[in-house]
Short mmCIF file of C-alpha atoms in Angstrom, two decimals:
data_model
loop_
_atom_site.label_atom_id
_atom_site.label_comp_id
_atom_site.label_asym_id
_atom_site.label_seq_id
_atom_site.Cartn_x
_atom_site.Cartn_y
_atom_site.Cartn_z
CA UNK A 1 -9.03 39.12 -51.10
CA UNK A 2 -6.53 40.55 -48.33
CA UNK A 3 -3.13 38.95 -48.66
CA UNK A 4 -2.66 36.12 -46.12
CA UNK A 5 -6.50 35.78 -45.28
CA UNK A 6 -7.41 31.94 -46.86
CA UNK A 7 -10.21 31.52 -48.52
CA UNK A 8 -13.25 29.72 -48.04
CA UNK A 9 -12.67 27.13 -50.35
CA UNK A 10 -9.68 26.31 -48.41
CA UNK A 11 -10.18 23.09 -46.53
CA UNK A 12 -7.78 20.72 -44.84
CA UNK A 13 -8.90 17.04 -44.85
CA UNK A 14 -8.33 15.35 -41.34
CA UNK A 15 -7.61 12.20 -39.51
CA UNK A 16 -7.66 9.44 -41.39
CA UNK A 17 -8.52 5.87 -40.19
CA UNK A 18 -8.44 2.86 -42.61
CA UNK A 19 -6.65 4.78 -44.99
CA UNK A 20 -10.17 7.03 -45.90
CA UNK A 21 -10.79 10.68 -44.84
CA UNK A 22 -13.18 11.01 -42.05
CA UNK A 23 -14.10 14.66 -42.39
CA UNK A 24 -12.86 18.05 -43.31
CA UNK A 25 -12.11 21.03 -41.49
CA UNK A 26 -12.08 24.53 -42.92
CA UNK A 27 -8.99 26.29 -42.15
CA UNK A 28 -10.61 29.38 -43.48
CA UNK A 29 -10.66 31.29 -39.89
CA UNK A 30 -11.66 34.66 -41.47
CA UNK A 31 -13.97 33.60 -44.51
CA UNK A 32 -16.97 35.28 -44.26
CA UNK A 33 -19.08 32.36 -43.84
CA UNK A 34 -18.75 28.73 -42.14
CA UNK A 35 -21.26 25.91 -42.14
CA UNK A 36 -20.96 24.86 -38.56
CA UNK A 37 -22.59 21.00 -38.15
CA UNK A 38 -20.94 20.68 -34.43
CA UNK A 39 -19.35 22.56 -31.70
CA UNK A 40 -16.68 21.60 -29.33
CA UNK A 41 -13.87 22.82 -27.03
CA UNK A 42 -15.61 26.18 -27.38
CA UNK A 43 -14.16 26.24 -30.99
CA UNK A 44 -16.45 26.22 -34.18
CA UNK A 45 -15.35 23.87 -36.68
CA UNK A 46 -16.86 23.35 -39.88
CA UNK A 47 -17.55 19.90 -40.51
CA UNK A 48 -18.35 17.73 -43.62
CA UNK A 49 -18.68 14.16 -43.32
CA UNK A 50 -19.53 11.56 -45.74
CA UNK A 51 -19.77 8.33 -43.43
CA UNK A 52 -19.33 9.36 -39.95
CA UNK A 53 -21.56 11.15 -37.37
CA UNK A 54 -20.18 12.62 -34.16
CA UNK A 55 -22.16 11.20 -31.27
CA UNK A 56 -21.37 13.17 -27.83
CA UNK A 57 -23.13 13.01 -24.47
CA UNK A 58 -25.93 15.24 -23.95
CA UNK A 59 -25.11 18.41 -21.74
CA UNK A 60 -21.14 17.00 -21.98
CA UNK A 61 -20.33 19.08 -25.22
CA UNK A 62 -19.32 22.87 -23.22
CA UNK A 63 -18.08 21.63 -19.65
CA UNK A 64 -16.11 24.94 -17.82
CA UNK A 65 -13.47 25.63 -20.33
CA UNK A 66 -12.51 22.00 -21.89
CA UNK A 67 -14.71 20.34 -24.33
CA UNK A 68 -15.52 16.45 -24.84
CA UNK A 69 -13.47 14.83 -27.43
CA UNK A 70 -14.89 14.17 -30.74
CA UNK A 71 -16.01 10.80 -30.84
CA UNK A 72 -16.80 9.19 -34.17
CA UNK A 73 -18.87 5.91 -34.48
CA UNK A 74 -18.89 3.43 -37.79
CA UNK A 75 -20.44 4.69 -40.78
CA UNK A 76 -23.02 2.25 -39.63
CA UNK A 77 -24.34 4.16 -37.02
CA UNK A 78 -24.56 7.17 -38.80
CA UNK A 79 -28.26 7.77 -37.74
CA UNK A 80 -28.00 6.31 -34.20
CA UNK A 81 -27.37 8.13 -31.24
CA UNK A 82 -24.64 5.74 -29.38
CA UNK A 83 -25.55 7.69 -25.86
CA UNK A 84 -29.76 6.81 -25.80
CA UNK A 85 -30.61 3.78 -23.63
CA UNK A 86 -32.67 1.91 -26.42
CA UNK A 87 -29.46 2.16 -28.87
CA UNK A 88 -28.80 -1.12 -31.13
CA UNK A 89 -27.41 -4.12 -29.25
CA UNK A 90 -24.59 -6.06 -30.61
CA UNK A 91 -23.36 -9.51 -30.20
CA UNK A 92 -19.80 -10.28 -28.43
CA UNK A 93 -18.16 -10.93 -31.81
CA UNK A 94 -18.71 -7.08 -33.06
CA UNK A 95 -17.86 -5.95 -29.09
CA UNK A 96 -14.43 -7.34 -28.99
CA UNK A 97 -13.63 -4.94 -31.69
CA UNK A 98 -13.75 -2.31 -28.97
CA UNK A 99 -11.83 -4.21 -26.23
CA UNK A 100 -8.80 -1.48 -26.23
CA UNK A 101 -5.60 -1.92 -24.04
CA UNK A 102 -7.11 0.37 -21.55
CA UNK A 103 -8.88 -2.64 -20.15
CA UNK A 104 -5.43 -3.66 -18.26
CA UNK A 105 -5.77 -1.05 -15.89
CA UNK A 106 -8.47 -3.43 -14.25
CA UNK A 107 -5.59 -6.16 -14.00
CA UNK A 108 -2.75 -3.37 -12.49
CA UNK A 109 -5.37 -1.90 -10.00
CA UNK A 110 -6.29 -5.60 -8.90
CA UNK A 111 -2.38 -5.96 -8.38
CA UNK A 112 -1.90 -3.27 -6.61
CA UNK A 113 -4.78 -3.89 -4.19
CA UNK A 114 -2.79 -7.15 -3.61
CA UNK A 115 0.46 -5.65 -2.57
CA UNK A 116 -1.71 -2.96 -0.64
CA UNK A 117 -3.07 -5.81 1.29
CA UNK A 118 0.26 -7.39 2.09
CA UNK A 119 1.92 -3.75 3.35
CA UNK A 120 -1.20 -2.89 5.54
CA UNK A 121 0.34 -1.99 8.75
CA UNK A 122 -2.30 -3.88 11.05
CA UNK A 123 -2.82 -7.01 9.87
CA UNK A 124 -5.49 -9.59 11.50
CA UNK A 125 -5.60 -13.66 10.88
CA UNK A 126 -6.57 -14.00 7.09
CA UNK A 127 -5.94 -10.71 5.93
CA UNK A 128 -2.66 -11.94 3.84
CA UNK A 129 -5.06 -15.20 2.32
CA UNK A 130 -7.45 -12.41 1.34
CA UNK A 131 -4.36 -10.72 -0.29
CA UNK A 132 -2.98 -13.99 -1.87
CA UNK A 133 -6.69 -14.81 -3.33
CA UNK A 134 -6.63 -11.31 -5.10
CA UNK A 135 -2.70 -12.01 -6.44
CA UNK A 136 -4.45 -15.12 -7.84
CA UNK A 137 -7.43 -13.63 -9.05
CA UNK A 138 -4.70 -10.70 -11.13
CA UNK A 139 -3.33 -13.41 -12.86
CA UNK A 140 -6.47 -14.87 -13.87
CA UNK A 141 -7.75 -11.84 -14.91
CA UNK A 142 -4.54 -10.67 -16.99
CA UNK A 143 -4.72 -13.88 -18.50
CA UNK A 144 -7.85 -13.55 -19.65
CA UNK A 145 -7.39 -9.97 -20.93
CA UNK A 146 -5.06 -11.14 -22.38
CA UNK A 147 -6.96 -13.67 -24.92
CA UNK A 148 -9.48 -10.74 -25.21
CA UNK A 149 -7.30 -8.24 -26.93
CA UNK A 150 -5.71 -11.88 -28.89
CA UNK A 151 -9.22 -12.57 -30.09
CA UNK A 152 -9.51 -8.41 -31.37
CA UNK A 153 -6.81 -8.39 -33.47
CA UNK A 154 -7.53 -12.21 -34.84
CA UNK A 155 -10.67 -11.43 -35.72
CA UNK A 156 -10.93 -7.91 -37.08
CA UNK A 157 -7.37 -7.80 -39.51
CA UNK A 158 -5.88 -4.27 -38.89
CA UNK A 159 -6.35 -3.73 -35.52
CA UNK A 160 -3.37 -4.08 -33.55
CA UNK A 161 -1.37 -1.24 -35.87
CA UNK A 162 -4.03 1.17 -35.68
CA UNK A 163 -4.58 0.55 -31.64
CA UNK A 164 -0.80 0.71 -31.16
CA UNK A 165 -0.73 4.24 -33.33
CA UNK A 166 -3.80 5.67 -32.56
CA UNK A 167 -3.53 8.74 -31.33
CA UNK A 168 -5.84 8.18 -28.14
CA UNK A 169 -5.82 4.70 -27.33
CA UNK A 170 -2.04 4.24 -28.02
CA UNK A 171 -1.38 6.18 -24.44
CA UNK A 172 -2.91 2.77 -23.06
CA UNK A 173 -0.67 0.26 -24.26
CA UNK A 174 1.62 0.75 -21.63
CA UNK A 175 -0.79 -0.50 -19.14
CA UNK A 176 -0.28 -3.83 -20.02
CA UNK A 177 3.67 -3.47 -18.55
CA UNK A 178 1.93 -1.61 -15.85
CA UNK A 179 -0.20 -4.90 -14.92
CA UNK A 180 2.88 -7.11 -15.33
CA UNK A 181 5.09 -5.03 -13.11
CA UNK A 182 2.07 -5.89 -9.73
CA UNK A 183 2.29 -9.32 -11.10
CA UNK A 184 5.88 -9.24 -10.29
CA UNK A 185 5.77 -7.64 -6.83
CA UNK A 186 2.79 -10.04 -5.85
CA UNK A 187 4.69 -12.70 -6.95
CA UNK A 188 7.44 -11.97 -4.79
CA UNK A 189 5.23 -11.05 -2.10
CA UNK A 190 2.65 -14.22 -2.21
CA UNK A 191 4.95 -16.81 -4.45
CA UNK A 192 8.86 -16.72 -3.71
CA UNK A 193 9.04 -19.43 -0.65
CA UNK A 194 11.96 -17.80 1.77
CA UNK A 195 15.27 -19.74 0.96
CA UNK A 196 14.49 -20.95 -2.44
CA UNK A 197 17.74 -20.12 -4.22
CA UNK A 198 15.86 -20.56 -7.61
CA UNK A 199 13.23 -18.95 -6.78
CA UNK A 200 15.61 -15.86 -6.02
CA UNK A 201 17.17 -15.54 -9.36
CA UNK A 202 13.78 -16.72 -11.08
CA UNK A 203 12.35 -13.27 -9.96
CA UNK A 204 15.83 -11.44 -10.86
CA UNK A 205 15.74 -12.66 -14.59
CA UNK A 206 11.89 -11.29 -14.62
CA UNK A 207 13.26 -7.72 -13.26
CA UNK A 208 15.75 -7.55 -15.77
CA UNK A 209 13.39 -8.77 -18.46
CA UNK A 210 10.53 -6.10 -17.13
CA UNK A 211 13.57 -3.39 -17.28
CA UNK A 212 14.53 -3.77 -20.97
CA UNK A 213 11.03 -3.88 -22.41
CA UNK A 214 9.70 -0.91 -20.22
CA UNK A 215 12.90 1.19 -21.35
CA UNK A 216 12.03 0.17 -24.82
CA UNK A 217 8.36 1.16 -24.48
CA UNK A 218 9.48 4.48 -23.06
CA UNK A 219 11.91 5.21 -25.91
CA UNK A 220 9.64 3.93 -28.69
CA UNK A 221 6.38 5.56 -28.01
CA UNK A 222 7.45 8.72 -27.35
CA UNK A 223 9.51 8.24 -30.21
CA UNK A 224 6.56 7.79 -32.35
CA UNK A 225 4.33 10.44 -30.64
CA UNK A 226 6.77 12.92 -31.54
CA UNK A 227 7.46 11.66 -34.78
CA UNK A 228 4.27 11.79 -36.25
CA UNK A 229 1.52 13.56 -33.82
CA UNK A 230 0.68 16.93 -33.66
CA UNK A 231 -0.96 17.24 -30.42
CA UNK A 232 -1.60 20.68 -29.13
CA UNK A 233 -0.91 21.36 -25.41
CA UNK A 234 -4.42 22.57 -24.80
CA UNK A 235 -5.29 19.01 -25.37
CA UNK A 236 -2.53 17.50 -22.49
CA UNK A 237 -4.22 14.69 -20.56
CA UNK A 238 -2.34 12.62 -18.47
CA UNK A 239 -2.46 9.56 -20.51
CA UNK A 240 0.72 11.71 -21.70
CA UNK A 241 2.30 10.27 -18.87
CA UNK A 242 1.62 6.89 -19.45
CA UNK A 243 4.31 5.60 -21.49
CA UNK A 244 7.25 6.68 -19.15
CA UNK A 245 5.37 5.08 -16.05
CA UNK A 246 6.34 1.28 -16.84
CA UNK A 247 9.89 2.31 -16.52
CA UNK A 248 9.64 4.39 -13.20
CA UNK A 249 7.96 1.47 -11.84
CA UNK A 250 11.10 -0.98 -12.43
CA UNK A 251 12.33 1.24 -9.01
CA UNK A 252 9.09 0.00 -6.85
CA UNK A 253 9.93 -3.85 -8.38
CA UNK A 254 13.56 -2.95 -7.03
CA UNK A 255 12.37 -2.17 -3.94
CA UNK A 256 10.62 -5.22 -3.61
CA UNK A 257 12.60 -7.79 -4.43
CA UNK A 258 16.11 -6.31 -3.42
CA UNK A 259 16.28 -7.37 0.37
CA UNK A 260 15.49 -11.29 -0.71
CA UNK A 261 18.38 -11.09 -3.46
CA UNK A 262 22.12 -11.82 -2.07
CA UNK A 263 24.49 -8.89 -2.71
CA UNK A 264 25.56 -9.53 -5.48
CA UNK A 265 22.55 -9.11 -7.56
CA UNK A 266 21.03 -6.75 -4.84
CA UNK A 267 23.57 -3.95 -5.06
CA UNK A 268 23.40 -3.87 -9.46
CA UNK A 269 19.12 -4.18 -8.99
CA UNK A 270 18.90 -1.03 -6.50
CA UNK A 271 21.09 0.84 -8.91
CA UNK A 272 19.22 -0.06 -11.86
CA UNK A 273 15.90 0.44 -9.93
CA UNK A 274 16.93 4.23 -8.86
CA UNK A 275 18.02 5.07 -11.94
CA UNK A 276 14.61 4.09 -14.00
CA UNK A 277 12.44 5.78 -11.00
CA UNK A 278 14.54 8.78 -11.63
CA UNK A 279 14.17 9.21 -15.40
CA UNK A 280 10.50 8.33 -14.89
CA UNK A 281 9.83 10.58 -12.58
CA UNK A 282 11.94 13.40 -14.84
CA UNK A 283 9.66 12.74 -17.73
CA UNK A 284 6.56 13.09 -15.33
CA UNK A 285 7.78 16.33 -13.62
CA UNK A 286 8.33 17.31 -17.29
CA UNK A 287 4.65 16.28 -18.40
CA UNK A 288 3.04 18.45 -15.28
CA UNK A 289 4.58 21.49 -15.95
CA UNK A 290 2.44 20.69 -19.58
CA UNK A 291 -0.65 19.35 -17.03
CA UNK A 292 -0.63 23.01 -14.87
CA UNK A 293 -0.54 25.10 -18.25
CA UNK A 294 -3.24 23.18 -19.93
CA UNK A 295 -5.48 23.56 -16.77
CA UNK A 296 -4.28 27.06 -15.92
CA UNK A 297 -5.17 27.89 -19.92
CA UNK A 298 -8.27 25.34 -20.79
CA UNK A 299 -9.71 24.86 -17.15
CA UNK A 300 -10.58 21.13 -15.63
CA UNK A 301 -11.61 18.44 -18.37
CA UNK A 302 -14.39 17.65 -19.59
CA UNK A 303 -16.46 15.91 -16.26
CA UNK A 304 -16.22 12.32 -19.05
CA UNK A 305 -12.34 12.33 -17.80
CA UNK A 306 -11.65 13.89 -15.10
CA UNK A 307 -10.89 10.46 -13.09
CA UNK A 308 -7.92 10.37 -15.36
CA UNK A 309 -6.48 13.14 -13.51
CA UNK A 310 -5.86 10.79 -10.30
CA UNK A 311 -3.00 9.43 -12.76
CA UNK A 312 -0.88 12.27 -11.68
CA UNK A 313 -0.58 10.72 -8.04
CA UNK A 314 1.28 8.17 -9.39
CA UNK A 315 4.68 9.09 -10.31
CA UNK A 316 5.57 10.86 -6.67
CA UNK A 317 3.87 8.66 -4.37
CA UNK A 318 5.52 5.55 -6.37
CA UNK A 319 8.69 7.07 -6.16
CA UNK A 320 8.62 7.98 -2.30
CA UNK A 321 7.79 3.99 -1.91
CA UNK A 322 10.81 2.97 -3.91
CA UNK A 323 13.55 4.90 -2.44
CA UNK A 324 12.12 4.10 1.06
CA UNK A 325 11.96 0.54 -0.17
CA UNK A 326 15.75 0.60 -1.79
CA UNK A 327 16.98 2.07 1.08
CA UNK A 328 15.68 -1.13 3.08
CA UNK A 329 16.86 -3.19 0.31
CA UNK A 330 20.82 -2.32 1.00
CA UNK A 331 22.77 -5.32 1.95
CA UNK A 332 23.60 -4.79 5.88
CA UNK A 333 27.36 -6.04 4.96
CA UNK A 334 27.31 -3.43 2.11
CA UNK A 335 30.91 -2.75 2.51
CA UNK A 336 30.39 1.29 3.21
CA UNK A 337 33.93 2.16 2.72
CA UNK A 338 34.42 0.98 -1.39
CA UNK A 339 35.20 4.50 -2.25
CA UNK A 340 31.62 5.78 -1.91
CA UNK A 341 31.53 9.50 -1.31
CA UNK A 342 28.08 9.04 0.25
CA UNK A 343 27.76 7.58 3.49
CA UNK A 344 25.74 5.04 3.46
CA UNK A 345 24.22 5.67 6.97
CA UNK A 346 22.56 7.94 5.93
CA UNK A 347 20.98 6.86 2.85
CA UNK A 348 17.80 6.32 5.13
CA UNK A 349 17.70 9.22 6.59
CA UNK A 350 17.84 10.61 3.22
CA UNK A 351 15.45 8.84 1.72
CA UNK A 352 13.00 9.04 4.18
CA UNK A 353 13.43 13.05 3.80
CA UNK A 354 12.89 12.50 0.29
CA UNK A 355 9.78 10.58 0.10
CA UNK A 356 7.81 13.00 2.69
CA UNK A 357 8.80 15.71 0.31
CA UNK A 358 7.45 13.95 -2.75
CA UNK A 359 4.30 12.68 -0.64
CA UNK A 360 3.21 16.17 -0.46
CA UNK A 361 3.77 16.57 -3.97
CA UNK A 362 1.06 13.30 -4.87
CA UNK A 363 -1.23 14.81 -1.80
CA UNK A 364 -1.69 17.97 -3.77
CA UNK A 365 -2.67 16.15 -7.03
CA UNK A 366 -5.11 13.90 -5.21
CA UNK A 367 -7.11 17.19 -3.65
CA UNK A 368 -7.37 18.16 -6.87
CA UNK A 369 -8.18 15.23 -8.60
CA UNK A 370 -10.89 14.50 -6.10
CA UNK A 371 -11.98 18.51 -6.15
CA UNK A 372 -12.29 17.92 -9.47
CA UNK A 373 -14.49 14.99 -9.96
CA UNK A 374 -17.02 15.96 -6.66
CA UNK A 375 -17.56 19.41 -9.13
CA UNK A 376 -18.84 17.60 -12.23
CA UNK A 377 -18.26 13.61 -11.35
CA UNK A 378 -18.81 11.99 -14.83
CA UNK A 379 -22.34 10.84 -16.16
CA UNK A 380 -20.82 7.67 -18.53
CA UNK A 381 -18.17 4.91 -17.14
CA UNK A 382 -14.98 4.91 -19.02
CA UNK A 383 -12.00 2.77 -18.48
CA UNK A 384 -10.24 5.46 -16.80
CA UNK A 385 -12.39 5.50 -13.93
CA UNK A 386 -9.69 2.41 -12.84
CA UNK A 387 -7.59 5.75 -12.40
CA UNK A 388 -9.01 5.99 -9.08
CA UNK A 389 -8.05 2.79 -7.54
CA UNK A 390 -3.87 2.11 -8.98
CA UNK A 391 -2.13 5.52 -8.60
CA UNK A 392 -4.19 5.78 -5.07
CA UNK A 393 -2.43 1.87 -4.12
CA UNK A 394 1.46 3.77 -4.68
CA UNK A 395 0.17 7.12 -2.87
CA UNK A 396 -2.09 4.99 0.37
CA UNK A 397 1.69 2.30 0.23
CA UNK A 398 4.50 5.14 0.21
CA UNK A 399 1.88 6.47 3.29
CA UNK A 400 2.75 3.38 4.92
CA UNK A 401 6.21 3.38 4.19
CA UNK A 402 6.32 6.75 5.39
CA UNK A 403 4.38 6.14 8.94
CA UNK A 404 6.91 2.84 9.05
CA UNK A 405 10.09 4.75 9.13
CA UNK A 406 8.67 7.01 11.78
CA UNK A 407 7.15 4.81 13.92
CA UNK A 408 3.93 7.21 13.78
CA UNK A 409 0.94 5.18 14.90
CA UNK A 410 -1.04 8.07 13.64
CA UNK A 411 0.45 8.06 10.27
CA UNK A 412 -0.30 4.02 10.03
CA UNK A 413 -3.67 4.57 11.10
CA UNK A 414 -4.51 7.11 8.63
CA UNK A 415 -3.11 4.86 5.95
CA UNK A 416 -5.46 2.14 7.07
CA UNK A 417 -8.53 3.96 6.54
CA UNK A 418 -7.17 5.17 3.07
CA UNK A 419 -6.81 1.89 2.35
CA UNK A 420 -10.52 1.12 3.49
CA UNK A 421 -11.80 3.94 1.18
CA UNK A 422 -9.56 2.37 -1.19
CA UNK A 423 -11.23 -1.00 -1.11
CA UNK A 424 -14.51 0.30 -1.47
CA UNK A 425 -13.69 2.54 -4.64
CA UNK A 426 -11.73 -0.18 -6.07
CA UNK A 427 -15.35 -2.39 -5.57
CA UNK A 428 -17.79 -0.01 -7.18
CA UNK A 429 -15.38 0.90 -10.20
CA UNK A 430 -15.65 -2.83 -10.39
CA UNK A 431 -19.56 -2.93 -10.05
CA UNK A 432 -19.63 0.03 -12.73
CA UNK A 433 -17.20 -1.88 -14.98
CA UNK A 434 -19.50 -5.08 -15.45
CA UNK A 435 -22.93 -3.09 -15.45
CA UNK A 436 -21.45 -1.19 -18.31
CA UNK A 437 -19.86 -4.13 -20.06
CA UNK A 438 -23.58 -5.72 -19.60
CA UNK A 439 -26.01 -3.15 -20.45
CA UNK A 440 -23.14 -2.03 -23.51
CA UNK A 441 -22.27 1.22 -21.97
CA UNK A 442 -18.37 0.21 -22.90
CA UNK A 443 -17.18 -2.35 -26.04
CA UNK A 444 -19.82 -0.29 -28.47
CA UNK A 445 -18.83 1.69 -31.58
CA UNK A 446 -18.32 5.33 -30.78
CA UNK A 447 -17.88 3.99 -26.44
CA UNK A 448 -14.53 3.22 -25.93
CA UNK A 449 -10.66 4.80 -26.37
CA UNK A 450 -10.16 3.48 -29.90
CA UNK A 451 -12.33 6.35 -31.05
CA UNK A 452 -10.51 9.58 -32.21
CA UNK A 453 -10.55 11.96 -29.83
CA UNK A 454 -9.60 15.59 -31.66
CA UNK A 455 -6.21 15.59 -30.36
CA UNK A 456 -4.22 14.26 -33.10
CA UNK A 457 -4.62 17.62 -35.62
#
């Protein structure tokens, strides 16, 4: 045989779940023959499997340029088809298997409709009880997530470790942080009675708290990822970004809860605050150049994720809210001559300049996220869908900020019927949420983000 050609019988045994190989890939490239079983992301692989069946939707497999992941159910549905309408049924105690940690992003995007509520710029009698009900409603709904995911990992042993190192559904861990960090902000929006000195340092401790575990997320995962996944760039997503977003959102609590806090803690919060939003939004300028390549190289997703791409409004529209909001959140007797170099009147000025240039930044990434999913919107709900409503809430709040500063009716106006369109997406991701959870579109074998996807090779 020609030197450095493999053979055929040359096979590399792949991703491994429960400590058993799931199937085996040929690495043979130029053999002269391949059994191919299944095709995706325009790539023939040749696939043996012993107890697992790849299940994809129909017509999803070849979409532009990307392919669908590979999705692979229990050996127990190796003769089902997981996508037809008359599939097997299961009972709630098999389900919560499949309750992953992507279901948080329902609790953060009810949070941040909460706090969008609040900052709308015309308000009318009842609009902030509307907004308090929905704080309320997040924390009932956390909670309750909360004993979901509990009752997973009680009840099916081995869980947790492979949902916090899986090579998909690890990305959504941080989400939970994510959902925390709008329970903060509501809280001190809704909760924190004006003049309660307790109250005041209660939500202090929490920021500092949120700070250290979101840095140690950040540091970990990433850690980990690069440790022991080999994910190839063709396959960036921007779950990627995920993990560095907890910690850029310390900034927004900063710029929440700074102008309540006496100087003291104010001035050490802000600084804290500016520094996280700035290494967050490092890492996330750091992940698009990544995001560009992969759709200059691969083309869009596959139509089953495109929503996910609305995550890249996040980090710039968040970050034009929390430098606007720091700024605010300066202490008025901030002595300005402590040996500053800056001025500091014209950190507002500054940051205002700063956040319209980031604005444009998250505009550009919402036209193409919604360009993107009119094309080929997706046939099956997925979790991600919630993509939609949270990184939407920072871009729609640092519009307001924005039209604040400038005193641009216009600008206020056009964040109010964001907001509006908003509400209404936020309500029929929520409609599509429970008709999938009912008719078991979503917590099924083969359904949800614990699956492997093909990016861990």
């Amino acid at each position: 045989m020609e030197k450095g050609i493999p053979s055929i019988q040359e096979v590399n045994t792949a991703y491994q779940l429960d400590g058993s190989s799931i199937f085996t890939i040929s690495t043979g490239k130029h053999a002269p023959e391949l059994s191919v079983e299944y095709e995706a992301d325009e790539r023939s692989l040749g696939v043996s499997m012993s107890d697992t069946r790849v299940n994809t939707p129909e017509d999803s497999i070849h979409d532009d340029k990307g392919g669908h992941d590979l999705e692979q159910a229990k050996n127990d549905l190796e003769d089902i088809d997981i996508y037809v309408p008359n599939r097997p049924k299961f009972n709630l105690s098999r389900r919560i298997a499949h309750f992953t940690w992507a279901w948080f992003t329902l609790s953060m995007s009810t949070g941040g409709l909460a706090l969008l509520i609040y900052a709308q710029p015309h308000q009318f009698p009842g609009l902030r009880q509307v907004g308090f009900v929905v704080y309320i409603a997040n924390i009932i709904i956390f909670a309750g997530l909360v004993v979901a995911i509990t009752m997973r990992f009680v009840l099916h042993r081995g869980t947790f470790t492979r949902s916090i190192t899986h090579s998909r559904e690890a990305f959504f861990v941080p989400t939970i942080f994510l959902a925390i960090a709008t329970i903060i902000t509501g809280t001190q929006r809704y909760a924190i009675p004006e003049g309660s000195e307790s109250a005041v340092w209660f939500i202090s401790a929490l920021f500092w708290a949120y700070v250290a575990a979101s840095l140690f997320v950040a540091i970990a995962q990433y850690s980990y990822v690069f440790k022991t996944h080999d994910l190839g760039l063709h396959t960036m997503m921007p779950t990627w970004i995920l993990p560095i977003f907890p910690i850029m959102l310390s900034g927004t609590i900063a710029s929440v809860i700074a102008e309540t806090q006496p100087q003291m803690n104010a001035v050490p919060i802000i600084v804290v605050g500016l520094t996280c939003q700035g290494l967050g939004l490092s890492v996330a300028f750091m992940m698009y150049a990544h995001m560009v390549g992969r759709l200059m190289s691969r083309g869009m997703p596959n139509r089953e994720h495109r929503a996910g791409l609305f995550m890249n409004v996040g980090p710039p529209a968040f970050t034009a809210l929390a430098v606007i909001g720091m700024a605010n959140g300066i202490p008025d007797n901030f002595d300005i001559n402590m040996g500053m170099i800056l001025d500091m009147t014209i950190i507002k000025p500054i940051a205002v300049v700063a956040a319209i240039f980031l604005w444009a930044l998250s505009f550009w990434w919402f036209s193409i996220a919604v360009v993107s999913v009119v094309l080929s919107p997706p046939r099956y709900f997925h979790l991600n869908w919630w993509a939609m409503a949270f990184p939407n809430t920072g871009f729609i709040l640092a519009t307001i900020s924005i039209g604040n500063e400038l005193q641009h009716e216009v600008i206020r106006w056009f964040a109010t019927g964001m907001s509006i369109c908003l509400v209404l997406t936020y309500c029929f991701v929520l409609y599509s949420l429970v008709r999938a959870v009912i008719i078991q579109d979503i917590m099924y074998p083969g359904r949800d983000e614990d699956v492997l996807d093909g990016t861990d090779t």
